[in-house]
XYZ file of C-alpha atoms in Angstrom:
662
model
C 0.000 0.000 0.000
C 1.280 3.445 -0.982
C 1.533 5.804 2.004
C 1.871 9.563 1.498
C 3.843 11.412 4.142
C 4.420 15.149 4.385
C 7.971 14.713 3.102
C 6.800 12.624 0.137
C 4.049 15.112 -0.645
C 6.558 17.959 -0.618
C 8.819 16.067 -3.031
C 5.847 15.268 -5.280
C 4.918 18.954 -5.350
C 8.421 19.873 -6.466
C 8.582 17.091 -9.070
C 5.172 17.813 -10.581
C 5.837 21.561 -10.724
C 9.089 20.831 -12.491
C 7.237 18.518 -14.896
C 4.684 21.233 -15.705
C 7.470 23.715 -16.472
C 9.543 21.291 -18.527
C 6.570 20.144 -20.599
C 5.488 23.748 -21.150
C 9.010 24.721 -22.209
C 8.828 22.069 -24.930
C 5.263 23.066 -25.913
C 3.838 19.715 -24.785
C 0.782 21.423 -23.427
C -1.430 18.353 -22.965
C 1.255 16.705 -20.820
C 1.724 19.956 -18.914
C -2.026 20.194 -18.302
C -2.134 16.606 -17.046
C 0.737 17.219 -14.605
C -0.772 20.527 -13.441
C -4.166 18.944 -12.758
C -2.455 16.165 -10.858
C -0.497 18.740 -8.871
C -3.653 20.622 -7.923
C -5.287 17.404 -6.682
C -2.375 16.593 -4.367
C -2.902 17.575 -0.707
C -0.556 20.237 0.600
C 2.192 18.910 2.920
C 0.736 21.031 5.734
C -2.474 18.995 5.579
C -0.523 15.773 6.068
C 1.623 17.031 8.965
C -0.476 18.613 11.731
C 2.631 19.825 13.555
C 3.957 21.686 10.527
C 4.072 25.412 11.264
C 2.738 27.089 8.158
C 1.990 30.786 8.188
C -1.539 31.628 7.154
C -1.468 32.995 3.616
C -4.246 35.450 4.494
C -2.334 36.979 7.387
C -0.104 40.060 7.198
C 2.903 37.949 8.180
C 2.804 36.051 4.891
C 5.511 37.523 2.659
C 4.292 35.964 -0.608
C 7.341 33.791 -1.182
C 6.820 30.143 -2.202
C 7.321 27.406 0.395
C 9.802 25.500 -1.734
C 12.573 26.695 -3.979
C 11.072 25.414 -7.246
C 11.554 26.866 -10.724
C 8.498 28.673 -12.007
C 9.643 30.284 -15.273
C 12.599 28.184 -16.401
C 13.423 24.644 -15.290
C 16.852 23.976 -13.833
C 19.375 21.737 -15.554
C 21.874 19.544 -13.710
C 24.067 19.106 -16.804
C 26.598 22.006 -16.844
C 27.103 21.786 -20.598
C 23.378 21.823 -21.297
C 22.851 24.652 -18.810
C 25.519 26.722 -20.586
C 23.933 26.105 -23.996
C 20.462 26.989 -22.679
C 21.721 30.215 -21.129
C 23.538 31.205 -24.318
C 20.511 30.658 -26.547
C 17.842 31.919 -24.117
C 16.738 34.808 -26.341
C 16.502 32.644 -29.454
C 14.604 30.010 -27.471
C 12.017 32.553 -26.300
C 11.620 33.737 -29.897
C 11.152 30.166 -31.152
C 8.645 29.353 -28.440
C 6.625 32.472 -29.219
C 6.496 31.367 -32.874
C 5.319 27.923 -31.812
C 2.616 29.376 -29.575
C 1.423 31.398 -32.572
C 1.374 28.177 -34.631
C 4.119 29.403 -36.957
C 5.856 26.052 -36.828
C 8.260 26.484 -39.729
C 9.481 29.825 -38.346
C 9.957 28.182 -34.963
C 12.103 25.431 -36.463
C 14.020 27.937 -38.581
C 15.298 29.745 -35.492
C 17.600 26.822 -34.648
C 17.749 24.635 -37.757
C 18.934 25.889 -41.159
C 16.519 25.414 -44.013
C 18.961 23.337 -46.042
C 18.965 20.411 -43.629
C 18.718 16.992 -45.304
C 15.450 15.493 -46.401
C 16.978 12.123 -45.488
C 19.384 10.849 -42.830
C 22.222 13.227 -42.061
C 24.763 10.382 -42.127
C 26.033 9.007 -45.418
C 24.938 5.475 -44.559
C 21.176 5.183 -44.446
C 19.927 2.976 -41.632
C 17.036 0.520 -42.015
C 14.833 2.634 -39.740
C 15.313 5.759 -41.816
C 14.846 3.780 -45.027
C 11.522 2.537 -43.698
C 10.439 6.104 -43.016
C 11.887 7.428 -46.257
C 9.943 5.211 -48.618
C 6.382 6.486 -48.080
C 7.271 10.174 -48.140
C 9.561 10.153 -51.170
C 8.305 7.160 -53.116
C 7.575 9.342 -56.155
C 10.797 11.342 -56.009
C 13.464 10.806 -58.660
C 17.131 10.328 -58.026
C 16.758 9.185 -54.434
C 20.239 7.733 -54.160
C 21.984 10.858 -55.451
C 19.934 13.084 -53.204
C 20.724 10.976 -50.133
C 24.436 11.108 -50.836
C 24.337 14.872 -51.389
C 22.509 15.450 -48.150
C 24.867 13.173 -46.266
C 27.718 15.593 -47.009
C 25.851 18.387 -45.221
C 26.050 16.643 -41.861
C 28.346 19.257 -40.351
C 25.722 21.998 -40.732
C 23.699 20.720 -37.763
C 24.268 23.458 -35.154
C 25.445 22.854 -31.606
C 22.325 23.638 -29.588
C 20.828 22.402 -26.352
C 18.541 19.398 -26.219
C 15.651 21.635 -25.246
C 16.068 23.795 -28.336
C 16.668 20.799 -30.604
C 13.489 19.150 -29.328
C 11.483 22.342 -29.820
C 12.779 22.792 -33.366
C 12.170 19.179 -34.391
C 8.787 19.077 -32.689
C 7.848 22.247 -34.568
C 8.897 20.527 -37.810
C 6.748 17.556 -36.866
C 3.758 19.788 -36.163
C 4.322 21.643 -39.448
C 4.218 18.312 -41.259
C 1.044 17.326 -39.427
C -0.535 20.647 -40.355
C 0.337 20.228 -44.040
C -0.874 16.636 -43.912
C -4.275 17.801 -42.664
C -4.372 20.511 -45.310
C -3.668 17.946 -48.030
C -6.357 15.597 -46.760
C -9.621 15.425 -48.643
C -13.123 15.707 -47.206
C -13.990 12.973 -44.724
C -15.208 9.951 -46.734
C -15.511 12.218 -49.748
C -15.073 11.035 -53.347
C -11.335 11.812 -53.311
C -10.650 10.600 -49.775
C -8.155 7.811 -50.279
C -7.235 7.345 -46.642
C -4.660 9.001 -44.407
C -1.953 11.134 -46.003
C 1.720 11.156 -44.983
C 3.669 13.602 -42.846
C 6.547 14.431 -45.201
C 8.745 15.776 -42.402
C 9.153 12.392 -40.697
C 12.227 11.387 -42.700
C 14.107 14.584 -41.945
C 13.291 14.394 -38.245
C 14.191 10.698 -38.048
C 17.583 11.290 -39.645
C 18.549 14.069 -37.242
C 17.312 12.205 -34.174
C 18.991 8.961 -35.162
C 22.327 10.701 -35.554
C 22.028 12.592 -32.272
C 20.927 9.557 -30.249
C 24.002 7.551 -31.247
C 26.583 10.276 -30.736
C 28.414 8.072 -28.245
C 29.360 5.855 -31.183
C 27.405 2.745 -30.165
C 24.459 1.887 -32.393
C 21.322 1.081 -30.449
C 22.540 2.692 -27.215
C 21.237 6.031 -25.944
C 23.296 9.163 -25.656
C 24.438 9.289 -22.036
C 23.642 13.010 -21.781
C 20.095 12.524 -23.012
C 17.188 13.902 -20.981
C 14.522 11.589 -22.427
C 12.670 14.126 -24.565
C 14.370 13.338 -27.870
C 13.767 9.619 -27.319
C 10.094 10.456 -26.885
C 9.995 12.359 -30.167
C 11.885 9.577 -31.947
C 9.324 7.065 -30.654
C 6.497 9.190 -32.063
C 8.213 9.396 -35.447
C 8.773 5.633 -35.559
C 5.161 4.993 -34.542
C 3.966 7.247 -37.369
C 6.107 5.141 -39.690
C 4.333 1.950 -38.436
C 7.551 0.710 -36.821
C 5.847 -0.243 -33.582
C 8.502 -2.512 -32.050
C 11.297 0.067 -32.265
C 8.918 2.831 -31.211
C 8.089 0.904 -28.037
C 11.790 0.470 -27.222
C 12.528 4.184 -27.521
C 9.439 5.211 -25.576
C 10.357 2.794 -22.781
C 13.820 4.341 -22.782
C 12.273 7.813 -22.635
C 10.060 7.110 -19.611
C 12.967 5.481 -17.801
C 15.066 8.624 -18.266
C 12.269 11.105 -17.497
C 9.052 9.469 -16.243
C 6.878 12.576 -15.765
C 6.066 13.174 -19.438
C 2.536 11.777 -19.617
C 2.505 12.057 -23.411
C 5.191 9.363 -23.633
C 3.095 6.998 -21.527
C 0.056 7.602 -23.721
C 2.038 6.911 -26.884
C 3.417 3.744 -25.324
C -0.079 2.583 -24.397
C -1.227 3.127 -27.971
C 1.488 0.773 -29.236
C 0.426 -2.152 -27.047
C -1.545 -4.626 -29.101
C -2.576 -7.039 -26.364
C -2.598 -7.607 -22.623
C 0.288 -10.038 -23.083
C 2.465 -7.275 -24.543
C 1.473 -5.032 -21.620
C 2.557 -7.718 -19.142
C 5.875 -7.981 -20.986
C 6.438 -4.212 -20.927
C 5.587 -3.525 -17.273
C 8.797 -5.059 -15.812
C 10.851 -2.803 -18.105
C 9.380 0.377 -16.632
C 10.669 2.433 -13.683
C 9.387 1.657 -10.200
C 7.463 4.816 -9.353
C 3.978 6.307 -9.289
C 3.955 7.003 -13.029
C 4.202 3.298 -13.800
C 1.184 2.736 -11.553
C -0.699 5.445 -13.456
C 0.293 3.773 -16.709
C -0.768 0.317 -15.524
C -4.239 1.594 -14.576
C -4.620 3.569 -17.813
C -3.377 0.756 -20.082
C -5.558 -1.876 -18.404
C -8.546 0.411 -18.740
C -7.756 0.776 -22.458
C -7.847 -3.031 -22.667
C -11.196 -3.111 -20.792
C -9.595 -4.999 -17.879
C -12.034 -4.071 -15.118
C -10.523 -6.471 -12.605
C -10.264 -6.208 -8.848
C -6.472 -5.746 -9.089
C -6.890 -2.716 -11.375
C -9.472 -1.207 -9.021
C -7.092 -1.724 -6.104
C -4.259 0.051 -7.937
C -6.639 2.888 -8.733
C -7.682 3.136 -5.086
C -4.023 3.419 -4.038
C -3.533 6.332 -6.423
C -6.722 8.036 -5.280
C -5.489 7.941 -1.695
C -2.560 10.091 -2.840
C -4.499 12.253 -5.323
C -8.026 12.271 -3.858
C -9.328 15.081 -6.090
C -7.805 13.947 -9.381
C -10.387 14.199 -12.161
C -8.248 11.930 -14.325
C -8.403 9.113 -11.773
C -12.134 9.599 -11.288
C -12.569 9.336 -15.053
C -10.597 6.083 -15.124
C -12.813 4.708 -12.357
C -15.947 5.656 -14.289
C -14.631 4.022 -17.460
C -13.822 0.823 -15.573
C -17.405 0.692 -14.317
C -18.594 1.399 -17.866
C -16.558 -1.512 -19.230
C -18.015 -3.813 -16.554
C -21.529 -2.662 -17.585
C -22.268 -0.904 -14.304
C -23.732 2.070 -16.137
C -25.422 3.677 -13.141
C -22.206 3.858 -11.121
C -20.245 5.157 -14.126
C -22.892 7.800 -14.798
C -22.894 8.977 -11.188
C -19.105 9.467 -11.232
C -19.205 11.390 -14.505
C -22.093 13.512 -13.194
C -20.004 14.401 -10.116
C -17.073 15.353 -12.364
C -19.304 17.629 -14.434
C -20.677 19.288 -11.290
C -17.209 19.923 -9.856
C -15.652 21.059 -13.160
C -18.438 21.958 -15.624
C -16.065 23.301 -18.295
C -13.953 20.146 -18.511
C -14.414 18.662 -21.986
C -12.021 15.704 -21.658
C -13.759 12.293 -21.881
C -17.234 13.810 -22.237
C -17.681 11.662 -25.341
C -17.535 8.586 -23.086
C -20.072 10.148 -20.741
C -22.383 10.784 -23.688
C -22.026 7.129 -24.743
C -23.163 6.056 -21.280
C -26.156 8.408 -21.365
C -27.000 7.169 -24.861
C -27.012 3.518 -23.762
C -29.087 4.397 -20.698
C -31.494 6.363 -22.890
C -31.475 9.417 -20.605
C -32.250 11.998 -23.250
C -32.698 15.025 -20.924
C -29.233 14.580 -19.373
C -27.681 14.067 -22.794
C -29.364 17.248 -24.044
C -28.006 19.175 -21.056
C -24.516 17.747 -21.611
C -24.597 18.703 -25.301
C -25.655 22.253 -24.427
C -22.985 22.540 -21.728
C -20.195 21.263 -23.971
C -21.256 23.484 -26.877
C -21.310 26.574 -24.679
C -17.796 25.731 -23.434
C -16.076 24.882 -26.725
C -18.064 23.824 -29.750
C -14.909 23.153 -31.781
C -13.625 20.229 -29.731
C -14.003 16.679 -31.093
C -15.498 15.572 -27.780
C -18.193 18.243 -28.044
C -19.086 17.197 -31.582
C -19.427 13.576 -30.466
C -21.691 14.574 -27.574
C -23.970 16.524 -29.918
C -23.852 13.702 -32.470
C -24.949 11.198 -29.834
C -27.821 13.488 -28.881
C -29.109 13.597 -32.460
C -28.599 9.855 -32.799
C -30.758 9.272 -29.723
C -33.425 11.405 -31.416
C -33.082 9.149 -34.519
C -31.865 12.120 -36.569
C -29.026 10.131 -38.076
C -28.163 12.574 -40.870
C -27.538 15.361 -38.349
C -25.523 12.990 -36.193
C -23.269 12.170 -39.156
C -22.704 15.900 -39.739
C -21.350 16.323 -36.208
C -19.223 13.195 -36.315
C -17.714 14.455 -39.581
C -17.026 17.769 -37.880
C -15.228 15.966 -35.058
C -13.043 14.146 -37.587
C -12.312 17.372 -39.439
C -10.942 18.713 -36.164
C -9.017 15.507 -35.367
C -8.803 12.639 -37.846
C -7.337 10.357 -35.185
C -10.374 10.644 -32.899
C -11.429 6.998 -32.768
C -14.819 7.494 -31.127
C -16.029 9.669 -33.987
C -15.124 7.068 -36.629
C -16.866 4.304 -34.694
C -19.975 6.321 -33.901
C -20.244 7.502 -37.499
C -20.097 3.861 -38.576
C -23.035 3.124 -36.267
C -25.021 5.931 -37.875
C -24.328 4.672 -41.387
C -25.544 1.233 -40.330
C -28.790 2.833 -39.157
C -29.013 4.615 -42.526
C -28.409 1.275 -44.351
C -25.265 2.715 -45.984
C -23.115 -0.365 -45.502
C -20.234 0.815 -47.700
C -19.725 4.025 -45.692
C -20.185 2.089 -42.441
C -17.451 -0.400 -43.352
C -15.069 2.392 -44.337
C -15.747 4.249 -41.078
C -15.118 1.166 -38.976
C -11.927 0.409 -40.919
C -10.609 3.900 -40.243
C -11.432 3.419 -36.557
C -9.383 0.224 -36.248
C -6.560 1.835 -38.234
C -6.361 4.533 -35.561
C -6.960 2.279 -32.562
C -6.808 -1.485 -32.999
C -8.095 -1.947 -29.437
C -11.529 -0.500 -30.206
C -13.693 -3.604 -29.972
C -16.785 -1.618 -30.976
C -15.326 -0.988 -34.426
C -14.393 -4.652 -34.907
C -17.863 -5.687 -33.758
C -19.444 -3.106 -36.060
C -17.514 -4.513 -39.020
C -18.793 -7.978 -38.173
C -22.386 -6.775 -37.887
C -22.166 -4.904 -41.186
C -20.797 -7.910 -43.052
C -23.555 -10.016 -41.498
C -26.055 -7.595 -43.022
C -24.372 -8.269 -46.369
C -24.551 -12.040 -45.649
C -20.769 -12.318 -45.910
C -20.444 -14.579 -42.907
C -16.790 -15.572 -43.304
C -15.761 -11.901 -43.139
C -18.180 -11.303 -40.275
C -16.731 -14.246 -38.334
C -13.190 -12.857 -38.603
C -14.176 -9.450 -37.239
C -16.378 -10.875 -34.490
C -13.490 -13.066 -33.356
C -11.236 -9.996 -33.175
C -13.845 -8.243 -31.042
C -14.187 -11.305 -28.795
C -10.408 -11.441 -28.293
C -10.522 -7.858 -26.992
C -13.627 -8.451 -24.848
C -13.421 -12.132 -23.833
C -15.866 -11.609 -20.945
C -18.564 -9.911 -23.018
C -21.309 -12.441 -23.884
C -22.476 -10.279 -26.773
C -19.206 -10.884 -28.627
C -19.422 -14.667 -28.294
C -23.098 -14.691 -29.253
C -22.122 -12.961 -32.486
C -19.380 -15.532 -33.124
C -21.841 -18.360 -32.452
C -24.395 -16.789 -34.796
C -21.833 -16.673 -37.601
C -20.913 -20.334 -37.082
C -24.607 -21.210 -37.131
C -25.179 -19.411 -40.433
C -22.097 -21.128 -41.858
C -23.659 -24.507 -40.922
C -21.007 -25.318 -38.322
C -23.167 -26.300 -35.326
C -20.394 -27.762 -33.144
C -18.377 -24.513 -33.225
C -21.588 -22.550 -32.704
C -22.367 -24.547 -29.553
C -18.862 -23.892 -28.179
C -19.163 -20.158 -28.832
C -22.602 -19.901 -27.231
C -21.436 -21.851 -24.171
C -18.542 -19.395 -23.925
C -21.150 -16.620 -23.982
C -22.891 -18.229 -20.984
C -19.605 -18.322 -19.070
C -18.872 -14.712 -20.004
C -22.328 -13.647 -18.834
C -21.670 -15.068 -15.382
C -18.496 -12.932 -15.129
C -20.434 -9.699 -14.638
C -22.899 -11.317 -12.228
C -20.082 -12.535 -9.967
C -18.114 -9.258 -9.930
C -20.488 -7.659 -7.450
C -17.737 -5.634 -5.770
C -17.310 -3.310 -8.720
C -19.603 -4.426 -11.548
C -22.821 -5.758 -10.121
C -26.035 -5.355 -12.003
C -29.382 -4.658 -10.400
C -31.431 -5.109 -13.565
C -34.280 -7.644 -13.583
C -33.071 -11.060 -14.614
C -29.469 -10.326 -13.690
C -29.130 -13.645 -11.873
C -30.445 -15.750 -14.783
C -28.649 -17.222 -17.756
C -29.473 -15.649 -21.094
C -32.487 -17.572 -22.506
C -31.670 -16.580 -26.106
C -28.216 -18.160 -25.831
C -29.644 -21.333 -24.306
C -32.252 -21.472 -27.059
C -29.604 -21.193 -29.777
C -27.589 -24.006 -28.181
C -30.729 -26.173 -28.146
C -31.354 -25.475 -31.846
C -27.767 -26.448 -32.680
C -28.208 -29.748 -30.857
C -31.442 -30.261 -32.786
C -29.504 -29.707 -36.009
C -27.063 -32.392 -34.837
C -30.116 -34.632 -34.147
C -29.175 -34.864 -30.482
C -32.715 -34.383 -29.246
C -32.010 -35.301 -25.639
C -29.476 -32.461 -25.283
C -31.765 -30.144 -27.223
C -34.684 -30.844 -24.881
C -32.422 -30.418 -21.838
C -31.408 -26.930 -22.973
C -35.014 -26.079 -23.829
C -35.897 -26.984 -20.235
C -33.095 -24.643 -19.088
C -34.680 -21.877 -21.148
C -37.943 -22.367 -19.264
C -36.075 -22.384 -15.947
C -34.907 -18.826 -16.596
C -38.473 -17.511 -16.344
C -38.377 -17.975 -12.583
C -34.611 -17.728 -12.144
C -31.769 -20.169 -12.636
C -32.186 -21.565 -9.128
C -35.925 -22.329 -9.303
C -36.728 -25.932 -8.434
C -40.506 -25.821 -8.292
C -41.883 -26.991 -11.624
C -45.245 -25.383 -10.866
C -43.628 -21.927 -11.010
C -42.797 -22.356 -14.695
C -44.877 -20.239 -16.999
C -45.766 -17.605 -14.411
C -45.621 -14.191 -15.976
C -43.859 -12.417 -13.152
C -41.069 -14.927 -12.651
C -39.091 -15.439 -9.476
C -36.150 -13.609 -8.005
C -33.606 -13.075 -10.770
C -35.978 -14.529 -13.404
C -36.727 -12.988 -16.789
C -40.425 -13.853 -16.843
C -42.254 -14.952 -19.989
C -40.480 -13.795 -23.146
C -40.909 -14.687 -26.842
C -37.835 -16.912 -26.537
C -39.187 -18.877 -23.574
C -42.504 -19.256 -25.392
C -40.684 -20.664 -28.439
C -38.860 -23.108 -26.162
C -42.169 -24.127 -24.551
C -43.692 -24.704 -27.990
C -40.675 -26.763 -29.067
C -40.900 -28.902 -25.928
C -44.659 -29.366 -26.351
C -44.208 -30.593 -29.931
C -41.282 -32.797 -28.897
C -43.320 -34.427 -26.107
C -46.262 -34.835 -28.492
C -44.004 -36.617 -30.999
C -42.636 -38.946 -28.300
C -46.147 -39.971 -27.257
C -46.899 -42.099 -24.233
C -48.948 -41.094 -21.212
C -46.241 -38.981 -19.580
C -45.237 -37.292 -22.834
C -48.781 -36.339 -23.771
C -49.521 -35.072 -20.271
C -46.400 -32.917 -20.347
C -47.272 -31.665 -23.847
C -50.830 -30.762 -22.734
C -49.511 -28.857 -19.724
C -47.057 -26.869 -21.876
C -49.689 -26.154 -24.529
C -52.140 -24.865 -21.922
C -49.428 -22.592 -20.514
C -48.848 -21.238 -24.035
C -52.527 -20.423 -24.326
C -52.277 -18.388 -21.105
C -49.087 -16.406 -21.674
C -50.386 -14.637 -24.782
C -47.549 -15.726 -27.107
C -47.965 -18.331 -29.871
C -51.628 -18.614 -28.849
C -53.134 -19.840 -32.132
C -50.487 -22.490 -32.686
C -50.880 -23.563 -29.056
C -54.666 -23.943 -29.449
C -54.150 -26.065 -32.537
C -51.718 -28.256 -30.597
C -54.258 -28.636 -27.764
C -56.876 -29.813 -30.260
C -54.454 -32.371 -31.701
C -53.577 -33.577 -28.210
C -57.235 -34.006 -27.247
C -57.969 -35.879 -30.456
C -55.061 -38.225 -29.828
C -56.105 -38.808 -26.224
C -59.702 -39.468 -27.214
C -58.447 -41.882 -29.863
C -57.146 -44.192 -27.189
C -53.643 -42.926 -26.416
C -54.732 -41.494 -23.058
C -52.431 -40.593 -20.230
C -54.729 -42.399 -17.824
C -55.995 -41.400 -14.406
């Protein structure tokens, strides 16, 4: 258990303040905001040490000086050489940063880097990593070999500047490339939209970073003077070039050198393709609070709402009790475990405490959409629009509101607007795919879902949406592949396995269908048993899903195993009064017992199947059982006409001599 003392809190204050300054100096404003919010949620050391004599800030004795000697404007540097370089170029750095803040990225980079820097690697020998990044950007260029050799001779023109200035210049180049990439992109899903375009600055940045990071002369080893920021940028560049393995290595190296750059942790989480890779990466990370933050965040991204993750989150909340980020992670964990009411209550508390916070409101709107609470969703859409209508999260909230009103065309307009603001916003791609499915535009739906999984391969909703869309097109082999991908991401979601079983059934593979549906039954019990953090209070929560049991029975019927089929049909009827009901007389009662689902169309179909099966078997007991089931069908209001016809046939057979007897 993590214990926070006054001394530890004081050190955390200093470290987080330093992180805010260092991230701001490098224009990593999202990371700076994250660290600043975390800092504000940390209790002051005086609150943790009652004996600490702290002068009241409201009194006349308070002289206005800070309690700790922490840098506020410029971060300190322990490296004398770097400190000298930063002091010498302070004026140029302030000029470059002002250009960056004004979004004049090329001017910012031009302050420190000459314009004739190479378009390829600055060394004469091109490495495999740079070659991988070079090919997409310059695939149409002529004379690549000559150009690379010419640029290699200009290696000495790279100026001697501090790491802070080099990072700022290269990051500005990266942002300039991203800006031009967005400008070159066509309209979202328009006639000329051929997919994502390429950042043409990646090759130049990769070449400079690769040369700098191996200045000690050993390939693959970091520069011993490195501060971790250039490794972070190199990891981003490699990730953009789809070189995930090397990107992970450099990002791990970055967080080990400087762990308080939250952007590096987020990038690292995005490169993890499975829980197994996460388990492999965790031992390579530093042993501090940031790794605990990362473990909670990454597990939440993999929908791992386990007791261990909740315990880690509780440890962090004891240190940062007012952290909105941690509260959001808690709400998302409840959302993934289908405890919508608890997730909604946490998000509602966040909105009340910080009504202008837009982060993660798209997830809150998804919860309200699933719950069908239209008034709250309308209020949330109005609140977000009044705060900042040009945020992707706001557009998704408004789009969900129109979708709940069944105005799917308007919803698509807002999801397109979100993607115009940020093409990597996964939720907008997925939600737009849902809208196109509602509009029966399967081609646009498939393309939207594909873009979603291109951005985030962990989004099970997009994989599931692809499977559903291909099922609509009756392309069951494609649908099976995508449903299996969704089930691998959500192995404890019965809906995923039901979809897999349905595909196997339509492909006339009953044995595999039975296995998938039985897996769905096991997955359904997962949420019922996790009462500590994911319990459900909905009616029928303690019963097995009758639709799944019915499908298993039909598959056994297809295999001509009628005994197993009838056994599962009996299980379907048991769910009316709850899985634990033993009294046969309670079957068929409309209200059902504790945890029962009551009479449903599925249970009525099962009762009809059993009645016909008993009728076909004949014999006194079979006919008596068939008559009882048929009479129950006449009372429950479902399949009434067919049930009456069956009763007439049963009476005729009994009167003909095949009587059950007294």
